[in-house]
PDB file of C-alpha atoms in Angstrom:
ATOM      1  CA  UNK T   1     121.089 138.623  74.580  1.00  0.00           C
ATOM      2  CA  UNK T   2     122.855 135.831  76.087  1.00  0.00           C
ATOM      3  CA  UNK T   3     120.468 133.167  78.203  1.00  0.00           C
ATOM      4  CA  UNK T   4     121.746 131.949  81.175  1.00  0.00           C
ATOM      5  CA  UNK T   5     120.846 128.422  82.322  1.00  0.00           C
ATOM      6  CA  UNK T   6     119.996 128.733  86.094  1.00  0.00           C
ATOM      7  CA  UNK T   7     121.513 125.864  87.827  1.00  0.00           C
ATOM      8  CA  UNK T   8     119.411 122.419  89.222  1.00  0.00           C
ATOM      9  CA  UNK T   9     119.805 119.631  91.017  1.00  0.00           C
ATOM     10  CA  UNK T  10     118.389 117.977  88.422  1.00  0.00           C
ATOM     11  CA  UNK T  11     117.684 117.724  84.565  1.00  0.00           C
ATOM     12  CA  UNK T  12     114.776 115.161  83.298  1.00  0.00           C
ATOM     13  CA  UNK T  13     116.156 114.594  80.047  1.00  0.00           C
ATOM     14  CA  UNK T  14     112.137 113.833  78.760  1.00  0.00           C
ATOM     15  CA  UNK T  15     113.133 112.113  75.393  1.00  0.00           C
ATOM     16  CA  UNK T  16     110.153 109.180  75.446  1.00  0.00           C
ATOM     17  CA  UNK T  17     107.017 110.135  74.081  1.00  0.00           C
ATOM     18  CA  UNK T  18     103.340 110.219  75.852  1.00  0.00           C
ATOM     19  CA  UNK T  19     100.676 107.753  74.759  1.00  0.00           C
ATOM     20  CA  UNK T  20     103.254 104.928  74.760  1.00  0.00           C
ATOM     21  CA  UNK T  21     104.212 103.637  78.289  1.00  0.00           C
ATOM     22  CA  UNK T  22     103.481 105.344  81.901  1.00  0.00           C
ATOM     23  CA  UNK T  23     107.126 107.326  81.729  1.00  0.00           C
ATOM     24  CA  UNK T  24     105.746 110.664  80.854  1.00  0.00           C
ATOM     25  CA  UNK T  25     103.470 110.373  84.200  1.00  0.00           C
ATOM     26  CA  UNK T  26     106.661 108.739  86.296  1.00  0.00           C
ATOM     27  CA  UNK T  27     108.913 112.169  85.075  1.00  0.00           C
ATOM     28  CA  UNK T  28     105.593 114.187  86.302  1.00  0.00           C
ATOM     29  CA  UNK T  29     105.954 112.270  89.639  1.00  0.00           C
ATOM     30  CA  UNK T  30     109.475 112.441  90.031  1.00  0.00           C
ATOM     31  CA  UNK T  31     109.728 116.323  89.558  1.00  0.00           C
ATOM     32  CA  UNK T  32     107.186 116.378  92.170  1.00  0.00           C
ATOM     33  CA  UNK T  33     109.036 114.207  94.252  1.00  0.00           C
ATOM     34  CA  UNK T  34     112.193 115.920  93.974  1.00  0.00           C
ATOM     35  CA  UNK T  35     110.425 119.302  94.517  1.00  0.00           C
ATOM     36  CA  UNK T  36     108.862 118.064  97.417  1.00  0.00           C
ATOM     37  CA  UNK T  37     112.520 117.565  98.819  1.00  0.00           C
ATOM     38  CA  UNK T  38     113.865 121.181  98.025  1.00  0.00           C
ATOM     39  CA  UNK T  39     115.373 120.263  95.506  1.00  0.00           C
ATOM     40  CA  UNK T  40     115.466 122.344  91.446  1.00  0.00           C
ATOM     41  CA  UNK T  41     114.869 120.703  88.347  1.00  0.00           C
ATOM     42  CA  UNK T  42     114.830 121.287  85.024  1.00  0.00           C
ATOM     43  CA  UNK T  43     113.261 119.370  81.666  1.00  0.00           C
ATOM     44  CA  UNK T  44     114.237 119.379  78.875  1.00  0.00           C
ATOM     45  CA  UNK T  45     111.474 117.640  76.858  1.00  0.00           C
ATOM     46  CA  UNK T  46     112.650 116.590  73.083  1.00  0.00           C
ATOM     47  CA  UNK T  47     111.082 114.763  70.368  1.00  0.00           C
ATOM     48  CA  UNK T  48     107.483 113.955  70.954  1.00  0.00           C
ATOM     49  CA  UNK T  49     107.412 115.149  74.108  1.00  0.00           C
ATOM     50  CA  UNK T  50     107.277 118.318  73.558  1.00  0.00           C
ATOM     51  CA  UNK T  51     103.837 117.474  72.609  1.00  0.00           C
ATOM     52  CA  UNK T  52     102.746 117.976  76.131  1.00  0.00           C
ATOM     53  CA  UNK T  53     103.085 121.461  76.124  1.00  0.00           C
ATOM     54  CA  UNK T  54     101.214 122.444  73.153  1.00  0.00           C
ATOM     55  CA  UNK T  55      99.261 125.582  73.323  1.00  0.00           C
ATOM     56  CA  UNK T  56      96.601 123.749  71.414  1.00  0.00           C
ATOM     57  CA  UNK T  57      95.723 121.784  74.197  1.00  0.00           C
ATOM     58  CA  UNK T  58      93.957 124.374  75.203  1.00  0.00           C
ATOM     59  CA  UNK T  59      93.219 123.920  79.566  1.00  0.00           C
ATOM     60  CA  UNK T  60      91.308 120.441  79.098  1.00  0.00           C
ATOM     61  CA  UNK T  61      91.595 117.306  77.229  1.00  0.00           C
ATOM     62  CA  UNK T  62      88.247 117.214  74.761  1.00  0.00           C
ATOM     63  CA  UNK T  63      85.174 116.319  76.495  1.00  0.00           C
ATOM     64  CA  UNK T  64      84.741 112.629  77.722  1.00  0.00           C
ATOM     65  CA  UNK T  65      81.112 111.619  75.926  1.00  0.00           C
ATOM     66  CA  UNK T  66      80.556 109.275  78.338  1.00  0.00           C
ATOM     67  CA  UNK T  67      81.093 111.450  81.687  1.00  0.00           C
ATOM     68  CA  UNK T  68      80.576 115.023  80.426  1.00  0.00           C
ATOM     69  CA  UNK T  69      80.636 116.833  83.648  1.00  0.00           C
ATOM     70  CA  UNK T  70      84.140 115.606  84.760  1.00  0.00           C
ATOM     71  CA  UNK T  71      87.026 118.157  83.801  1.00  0.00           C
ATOM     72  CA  UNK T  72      90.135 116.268  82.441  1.00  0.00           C
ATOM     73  CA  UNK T  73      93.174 119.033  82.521  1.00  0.00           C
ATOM     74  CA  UNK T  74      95.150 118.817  79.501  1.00  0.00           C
ATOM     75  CA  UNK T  75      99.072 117.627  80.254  1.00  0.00           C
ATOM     76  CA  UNK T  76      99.574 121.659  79.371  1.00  0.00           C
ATOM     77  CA  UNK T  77      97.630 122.573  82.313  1.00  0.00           C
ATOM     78  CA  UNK T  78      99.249 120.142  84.529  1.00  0.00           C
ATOM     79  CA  UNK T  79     102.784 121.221  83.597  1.00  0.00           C
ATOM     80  CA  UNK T  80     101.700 124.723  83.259  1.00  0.00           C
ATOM     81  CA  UNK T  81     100.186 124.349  87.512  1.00  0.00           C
ATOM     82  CA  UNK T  82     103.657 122.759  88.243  1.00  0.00           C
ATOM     83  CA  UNK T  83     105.476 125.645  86.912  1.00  0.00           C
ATOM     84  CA  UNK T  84     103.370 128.099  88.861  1.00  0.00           C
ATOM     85  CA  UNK T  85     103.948 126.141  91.592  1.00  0.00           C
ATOM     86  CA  UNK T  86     107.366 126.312  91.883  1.00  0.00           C
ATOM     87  CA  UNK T  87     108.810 129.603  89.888  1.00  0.00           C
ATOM     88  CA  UNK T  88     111.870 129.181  92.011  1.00  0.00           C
ATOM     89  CA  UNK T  89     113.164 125.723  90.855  1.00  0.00           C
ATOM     90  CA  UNK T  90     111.331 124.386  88.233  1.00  0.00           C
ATOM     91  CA  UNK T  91     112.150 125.355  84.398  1.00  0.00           C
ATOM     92  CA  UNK T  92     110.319 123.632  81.510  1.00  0.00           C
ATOM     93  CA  UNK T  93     112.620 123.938  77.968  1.00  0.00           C
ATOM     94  CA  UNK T  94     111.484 122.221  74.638  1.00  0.00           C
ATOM     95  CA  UNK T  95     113.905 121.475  72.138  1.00  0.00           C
ATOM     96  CA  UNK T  96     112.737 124.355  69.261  1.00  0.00           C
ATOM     97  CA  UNK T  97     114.079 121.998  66.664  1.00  0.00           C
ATOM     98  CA  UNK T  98     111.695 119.036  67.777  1.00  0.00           C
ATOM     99  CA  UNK T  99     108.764 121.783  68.297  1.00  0.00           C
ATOM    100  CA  UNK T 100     109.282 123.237  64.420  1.00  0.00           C
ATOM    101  CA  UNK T 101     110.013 119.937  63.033  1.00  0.00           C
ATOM    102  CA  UNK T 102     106.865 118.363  64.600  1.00  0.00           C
ATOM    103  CA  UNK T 103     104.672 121.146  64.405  1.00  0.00           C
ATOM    104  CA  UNK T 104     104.391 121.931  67.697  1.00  0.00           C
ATOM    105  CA  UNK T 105     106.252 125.482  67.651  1.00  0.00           C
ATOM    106  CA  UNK T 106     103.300 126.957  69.998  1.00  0.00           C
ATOM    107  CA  UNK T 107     104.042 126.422  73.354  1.00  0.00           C
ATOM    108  CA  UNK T 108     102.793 127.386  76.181  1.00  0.00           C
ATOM    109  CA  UNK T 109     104.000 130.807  77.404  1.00  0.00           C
ATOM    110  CA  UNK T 110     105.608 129.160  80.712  1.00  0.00           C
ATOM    111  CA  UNK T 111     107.970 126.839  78.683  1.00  0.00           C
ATOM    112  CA  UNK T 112     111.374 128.250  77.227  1.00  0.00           C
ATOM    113  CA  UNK T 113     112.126 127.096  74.054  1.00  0.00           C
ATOM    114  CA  UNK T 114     115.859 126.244  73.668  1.00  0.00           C
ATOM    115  CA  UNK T 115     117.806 125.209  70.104  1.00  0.00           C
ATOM    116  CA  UNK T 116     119.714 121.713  70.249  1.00  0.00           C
ATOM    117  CA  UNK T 117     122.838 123.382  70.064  1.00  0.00           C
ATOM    118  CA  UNK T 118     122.745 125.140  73.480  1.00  0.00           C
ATOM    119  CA  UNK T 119     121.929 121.557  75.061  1.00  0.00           C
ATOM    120  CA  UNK T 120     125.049 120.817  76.487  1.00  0.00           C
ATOM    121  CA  UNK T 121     124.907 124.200  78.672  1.00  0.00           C
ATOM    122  CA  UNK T 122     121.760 122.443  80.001  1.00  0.00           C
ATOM    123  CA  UNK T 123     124.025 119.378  81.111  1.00  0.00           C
ATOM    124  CA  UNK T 124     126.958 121.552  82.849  1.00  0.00           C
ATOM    125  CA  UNK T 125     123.888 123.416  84.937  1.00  0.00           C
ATOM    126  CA  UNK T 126     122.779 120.193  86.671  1.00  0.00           C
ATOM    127  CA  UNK T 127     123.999 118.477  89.239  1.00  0.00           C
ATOM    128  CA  UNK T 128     122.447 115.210  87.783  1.00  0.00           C
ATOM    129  CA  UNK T 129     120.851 113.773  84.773  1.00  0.00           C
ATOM    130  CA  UNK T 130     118.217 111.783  84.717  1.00  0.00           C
ATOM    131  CA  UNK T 131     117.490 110.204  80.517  1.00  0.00           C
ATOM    132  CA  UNK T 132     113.929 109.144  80.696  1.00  0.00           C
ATOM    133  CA  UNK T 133     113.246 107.632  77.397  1.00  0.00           C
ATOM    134  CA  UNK T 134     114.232 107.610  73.504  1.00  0.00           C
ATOM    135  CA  UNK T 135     113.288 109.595  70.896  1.00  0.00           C
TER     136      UNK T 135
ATOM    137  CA  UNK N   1      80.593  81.672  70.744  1.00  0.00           C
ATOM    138  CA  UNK N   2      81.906  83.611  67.925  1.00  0.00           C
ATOM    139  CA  UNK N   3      79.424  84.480  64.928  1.00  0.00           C
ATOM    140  CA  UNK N   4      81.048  85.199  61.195  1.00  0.00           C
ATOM    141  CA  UNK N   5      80.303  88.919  62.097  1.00  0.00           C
ATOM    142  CA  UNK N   6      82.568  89.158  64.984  1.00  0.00           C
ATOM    143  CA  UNK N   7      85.455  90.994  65.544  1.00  0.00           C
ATOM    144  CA  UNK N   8      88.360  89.981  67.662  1.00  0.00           C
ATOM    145  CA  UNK N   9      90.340  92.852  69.454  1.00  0.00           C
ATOM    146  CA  UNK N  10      93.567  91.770  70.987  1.00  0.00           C
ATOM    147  CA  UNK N  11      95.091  93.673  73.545  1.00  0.00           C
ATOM    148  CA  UNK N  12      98.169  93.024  74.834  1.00  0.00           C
ATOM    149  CA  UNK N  13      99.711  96.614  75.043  1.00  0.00           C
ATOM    150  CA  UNK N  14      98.539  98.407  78.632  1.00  0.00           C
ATOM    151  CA  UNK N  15      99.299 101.082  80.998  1.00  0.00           C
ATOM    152  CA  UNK N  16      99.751 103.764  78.188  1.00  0.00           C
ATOM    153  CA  UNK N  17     100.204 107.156  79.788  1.00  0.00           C
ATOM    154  CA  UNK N  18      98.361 107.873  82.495  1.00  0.00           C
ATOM    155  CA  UNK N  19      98.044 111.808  83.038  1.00  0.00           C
ATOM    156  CA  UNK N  20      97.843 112.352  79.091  1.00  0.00           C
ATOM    157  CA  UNK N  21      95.257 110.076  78.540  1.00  0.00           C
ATOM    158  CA  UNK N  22      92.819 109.714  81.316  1.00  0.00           C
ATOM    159  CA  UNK N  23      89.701 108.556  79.923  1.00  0.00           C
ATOM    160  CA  UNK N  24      90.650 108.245  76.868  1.00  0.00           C
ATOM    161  CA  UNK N  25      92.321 105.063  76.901  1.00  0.00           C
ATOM    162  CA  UNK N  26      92.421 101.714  74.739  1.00  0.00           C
ATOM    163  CA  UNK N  27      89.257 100.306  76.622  1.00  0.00           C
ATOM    164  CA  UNK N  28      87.332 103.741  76.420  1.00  0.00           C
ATOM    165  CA  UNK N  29      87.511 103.435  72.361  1.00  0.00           C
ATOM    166  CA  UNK N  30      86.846  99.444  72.443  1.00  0.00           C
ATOM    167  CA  UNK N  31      83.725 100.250  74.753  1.00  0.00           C
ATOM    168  CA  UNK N  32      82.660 102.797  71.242  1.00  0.00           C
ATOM    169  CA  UNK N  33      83.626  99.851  69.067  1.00  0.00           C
ATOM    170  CA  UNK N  34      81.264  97.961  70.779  1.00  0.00           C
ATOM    171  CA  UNK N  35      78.744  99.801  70.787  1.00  0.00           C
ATOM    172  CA  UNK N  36      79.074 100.896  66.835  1.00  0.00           C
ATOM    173  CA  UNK N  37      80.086  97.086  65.775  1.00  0.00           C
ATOM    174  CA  UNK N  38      76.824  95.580  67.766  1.00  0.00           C
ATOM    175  CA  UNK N  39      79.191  93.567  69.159  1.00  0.00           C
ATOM    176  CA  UNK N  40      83.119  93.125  69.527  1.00  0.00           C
ATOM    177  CA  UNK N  41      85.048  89.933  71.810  1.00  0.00           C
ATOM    178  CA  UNK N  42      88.285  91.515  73.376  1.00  0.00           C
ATOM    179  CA  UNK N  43      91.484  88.960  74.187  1.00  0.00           C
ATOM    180  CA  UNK N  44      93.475  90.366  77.028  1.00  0.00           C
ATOM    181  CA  UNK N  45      96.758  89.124  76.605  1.00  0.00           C
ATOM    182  CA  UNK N  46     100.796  90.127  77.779  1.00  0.00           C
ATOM    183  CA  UNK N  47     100.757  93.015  80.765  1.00  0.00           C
ATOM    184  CA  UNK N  48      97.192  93.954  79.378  1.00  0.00           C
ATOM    185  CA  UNK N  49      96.006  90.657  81.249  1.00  0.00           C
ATOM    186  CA  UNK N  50      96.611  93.059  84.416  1.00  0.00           C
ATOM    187  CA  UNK N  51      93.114  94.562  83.442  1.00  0.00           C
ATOM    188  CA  UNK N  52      91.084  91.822  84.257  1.00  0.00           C
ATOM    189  CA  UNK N  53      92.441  91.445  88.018  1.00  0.00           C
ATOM    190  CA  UNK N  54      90.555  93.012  90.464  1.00  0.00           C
ATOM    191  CA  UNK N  55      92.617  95.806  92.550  1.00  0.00           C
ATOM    192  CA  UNK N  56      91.844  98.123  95.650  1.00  0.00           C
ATOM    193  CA  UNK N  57      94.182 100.025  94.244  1.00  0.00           C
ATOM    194  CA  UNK N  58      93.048 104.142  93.106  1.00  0.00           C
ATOM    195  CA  UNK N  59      94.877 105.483  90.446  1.00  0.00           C
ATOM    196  CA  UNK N  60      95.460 108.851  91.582  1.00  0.00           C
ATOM    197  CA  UNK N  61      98.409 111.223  92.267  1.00  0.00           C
ATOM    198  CA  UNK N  62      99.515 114.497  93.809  1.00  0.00           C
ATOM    199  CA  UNK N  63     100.619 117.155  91.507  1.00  0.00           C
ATOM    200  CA  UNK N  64     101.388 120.749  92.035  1.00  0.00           C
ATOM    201  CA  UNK N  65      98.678 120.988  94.605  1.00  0.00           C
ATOM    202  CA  UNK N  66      96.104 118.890  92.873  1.00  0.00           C
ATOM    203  CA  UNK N  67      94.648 115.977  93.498  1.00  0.00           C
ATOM    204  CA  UNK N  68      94.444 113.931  89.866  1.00  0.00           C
ATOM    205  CA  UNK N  69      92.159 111.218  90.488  1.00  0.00           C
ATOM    206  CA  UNK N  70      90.870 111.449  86.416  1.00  0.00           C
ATOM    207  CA  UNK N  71      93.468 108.638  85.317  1.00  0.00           C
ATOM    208  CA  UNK N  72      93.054 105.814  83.452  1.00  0.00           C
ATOM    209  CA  UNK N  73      90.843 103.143  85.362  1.00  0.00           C
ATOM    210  CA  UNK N  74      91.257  99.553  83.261  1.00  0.00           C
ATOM    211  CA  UNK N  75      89.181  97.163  85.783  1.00  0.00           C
ATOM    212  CA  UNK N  76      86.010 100.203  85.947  1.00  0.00           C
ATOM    213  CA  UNK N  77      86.221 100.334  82.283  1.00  0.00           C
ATOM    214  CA  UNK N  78      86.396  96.399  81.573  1.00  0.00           C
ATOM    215  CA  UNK N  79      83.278  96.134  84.072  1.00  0.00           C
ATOM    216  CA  UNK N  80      81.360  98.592  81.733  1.00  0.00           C
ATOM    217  CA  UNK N  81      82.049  96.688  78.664  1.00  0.00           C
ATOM    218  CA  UNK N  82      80.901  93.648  80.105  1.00  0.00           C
ATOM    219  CA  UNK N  83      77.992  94.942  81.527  1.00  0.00           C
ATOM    220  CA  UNK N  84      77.444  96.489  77.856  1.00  0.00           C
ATOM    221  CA  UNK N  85      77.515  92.747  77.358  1.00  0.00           C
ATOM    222  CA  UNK N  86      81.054  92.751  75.775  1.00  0.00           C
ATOM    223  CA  UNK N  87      82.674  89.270  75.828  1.00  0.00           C
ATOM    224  CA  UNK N  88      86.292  89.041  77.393  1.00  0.00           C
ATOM    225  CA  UNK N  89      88.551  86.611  77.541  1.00  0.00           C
ATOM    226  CA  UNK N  90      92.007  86.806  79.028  1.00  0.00           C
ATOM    227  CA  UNK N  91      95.021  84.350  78.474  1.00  0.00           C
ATOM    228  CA  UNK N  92      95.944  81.771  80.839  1.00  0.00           C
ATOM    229  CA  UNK N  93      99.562  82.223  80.716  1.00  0.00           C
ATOM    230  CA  UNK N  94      99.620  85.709  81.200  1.00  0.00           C
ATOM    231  CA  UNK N  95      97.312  85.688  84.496  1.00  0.00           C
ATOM    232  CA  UNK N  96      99.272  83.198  85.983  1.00  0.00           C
ATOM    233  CA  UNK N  97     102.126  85.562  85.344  1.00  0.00           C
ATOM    234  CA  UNK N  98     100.799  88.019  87.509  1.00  0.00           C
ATOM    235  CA  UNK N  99     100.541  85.990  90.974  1.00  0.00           C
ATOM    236  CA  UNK N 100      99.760  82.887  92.513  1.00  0.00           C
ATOM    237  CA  UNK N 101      96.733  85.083  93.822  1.00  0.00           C
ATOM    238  CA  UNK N 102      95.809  86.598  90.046  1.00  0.00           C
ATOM    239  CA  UNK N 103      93.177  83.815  88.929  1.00  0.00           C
ATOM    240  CA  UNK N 104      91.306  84.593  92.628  1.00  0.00           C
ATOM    241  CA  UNK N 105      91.058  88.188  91.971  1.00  0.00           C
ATOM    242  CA  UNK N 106      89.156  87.865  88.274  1.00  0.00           C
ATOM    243  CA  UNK N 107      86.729  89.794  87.587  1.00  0.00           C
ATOM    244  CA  UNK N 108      83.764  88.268  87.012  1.00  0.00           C
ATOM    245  CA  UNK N 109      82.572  87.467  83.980  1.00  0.00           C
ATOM    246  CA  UNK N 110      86.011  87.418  82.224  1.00  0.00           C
ATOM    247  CA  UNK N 111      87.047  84.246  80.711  1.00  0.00           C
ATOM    248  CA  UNK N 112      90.032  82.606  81.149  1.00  0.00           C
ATOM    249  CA  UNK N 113      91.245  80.986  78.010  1.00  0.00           C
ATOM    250  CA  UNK N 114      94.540  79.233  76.678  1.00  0.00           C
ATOM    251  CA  UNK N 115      96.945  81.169  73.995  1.00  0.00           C
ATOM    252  CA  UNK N 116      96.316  77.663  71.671  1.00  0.00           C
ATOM    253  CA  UNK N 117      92.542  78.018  71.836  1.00  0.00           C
ATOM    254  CA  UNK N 118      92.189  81.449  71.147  1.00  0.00           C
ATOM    255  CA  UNK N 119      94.517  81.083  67.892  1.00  0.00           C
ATOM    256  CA  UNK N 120      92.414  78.808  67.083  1.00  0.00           C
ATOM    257  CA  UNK N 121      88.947  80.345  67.535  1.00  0.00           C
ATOM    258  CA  UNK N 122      90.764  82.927  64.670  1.00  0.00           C
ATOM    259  CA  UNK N 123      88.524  81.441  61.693  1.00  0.00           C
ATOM    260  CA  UNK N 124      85.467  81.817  63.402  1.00  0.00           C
ATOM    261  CA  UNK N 125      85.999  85.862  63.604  1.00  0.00           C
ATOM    262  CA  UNK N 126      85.427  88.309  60.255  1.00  0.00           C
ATOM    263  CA  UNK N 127      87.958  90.349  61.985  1.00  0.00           C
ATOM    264  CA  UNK N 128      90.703  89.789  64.211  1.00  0.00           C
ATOM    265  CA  UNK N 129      92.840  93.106  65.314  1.00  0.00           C
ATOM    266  CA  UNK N 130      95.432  94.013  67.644  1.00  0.00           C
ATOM    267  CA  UNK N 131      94.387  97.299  69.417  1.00  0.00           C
TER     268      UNK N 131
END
C-alpha cells in the first residue's frame, strides 16, 4: 500500500537529541506555537530523538524520590497529548532506521514510523523546513 | 575550606532539556552525591553560573492543553543543596557575564570566586569532576 504524506505548513526536522541543550523543549514549543496559529506540522524526529517516543516510557518519567506525589509525564505522554490534540494537523514520524539501529523500534502507537528513503517525500509535503539540530 | 576527602564537582554545562528531564536534572543527582559523599563543593562555572542568580522567573509552559509547571528549577534546587549544607561557589567571570545586575541577584550563600583561585584550590580536593 502506498503512504501518502499529508501536506504541512511545516516540517520540524528534530535531528538534536534530548538531554543535551533546551532544543527538544523549543521544537515542543514551536509546534505549539504554530498550531496555535492554524497552521499543520509535521516531525520528523531522527537519530536520538526518536528516543522521545519510546513506548518504554511508559505515561511518567520514574518516580522523583524526593517529591513522590508529583506526576512527571514522560516526553511520550506529552507528544502522545499533542497528537490527540490536534489529529487534523499534527503527524509525528520516526526515522525506522534510527529506531532499529538504536533500539528504540517500539513506538508509541500515535507515531508513524517512516524508512530514510521515503524522506524526501516528507520535504516536497511542506511548505517549510525547519532543521532543529544534528544527529 | 576543602578537606583531603572532598570532592569538587564542576558544572559548567546547564539548561539540559527541560520537558525530558524535569526533576531529574544535573543538580537533582549532585544533591544525592551529597548526601551519599557526606559532603561534595560544586563550582558553577560557563552558562551554569546562571544557576546561582536569583530569578522571578517560573519555568513553565503550555502544551496541548496542559499546564507543565514540573520543569527543571536550578535556583530551588541550588537553595536545597545549600541548605543540605552543600558549599557553592560560582566564577567571577562568568557572573559578570550575565549582567551588570547578576552579582546583586546572588543567592545567598553562594560564593563568588575567581577562575585562578579555584584552579588552584585543585590539590586540596581527593576528587575534582566535571558533571
Amino acid at each position: 500500500m502506498v503512504f501518502a504524506v499529508r501536506h504541512t505548513d511545516v516540517m520540524l526536522k528534530l535531528l538534536g537529541a534530548p538531554h543535551r541543550t533546551d532544543l527538544v523543549t523549543s521544537a515542543l514549543r514551536l509546534a505549539q506555537a504554530l498550531l496555535d496559529e492554524g497552521a499543520a506540522v509535521q516531525v520528523w524526529a531522527c537519530g536520538d530523538a526518536t528516543a522521545l517516543t519510546c513506548a518504554a516510557f511508559g505515561d511518567s518519567k520514574p518516580v522523583n524520590v524526593a517529591e513522590r506525589t508529583v506526576d512527571h509525564p514522560s516526553t511520550a505522554t506529552v507528544i502522545r497529548e499533542l497528537l490527540t490534540a490536534y489529529p487534523d494537523r499534527l503527524d509525528w514520524y520516526v526515522c525506522r532506521f534510527c529506531c532499529a539501529e538504536r533500539g528504540r523500534s517500539e513506538q508509541i502507537a500515535e507515531v508513524l514510523k517512516r524508512p530514510p528513503s521515503q524522506f524526501w517525500q516528507h520535504v516536497r509535503a511542506t511548505g517549510k523546513v525547519v532543521a532543529m539540530g544534528v544527529c | 575550606m576543602a578537606t583531603t576527602d572532598n570532592t569538587l564537582l564542576i558544572i559548567e554545562r546547564a539548561h539540559r532539556g527541560a520537558v525530558e528531564t524535569q526533576f531529574a536534572d544535573t543538580l537533582f543527582f549532585v544533591r544525592e552525591l551529597h548526601r551519599q559523599s557526606g559532603g561534595v563543593h560544586v563550582a558553577l562555572r560557563g552558562l551554569a553560573a546562571s544557576y546561582a542568580v536569583d530569578t522571578t522567573y517560573e519555568a513553565a509552559l503550555r502544551i496541548a492543553g496542559r499546564t507543565l509547571d514540573t520543569l527543571p528549577d536550578p535556583r530551588r534546587l541550588l537553595r536545597q543543596l545549600l541548605d543540605d549544607g552543600a558549599t557553592v561557589f560560582v566564577e567571577e567571570t562568568d557572573l559578570s557575564a550575565l549582567g551588570a545586575r547578576a552579582r546583586e541577584r546572588l543567592l545567598p550563600g553562594v560564593r563568588r570566586v575567581t577562575g585562578a583561585e579555584l584552579v588552584s584550590r585543585w590539590s586540596d580536593y581527593a576528587r575534582v569532576w566535571f558533571f
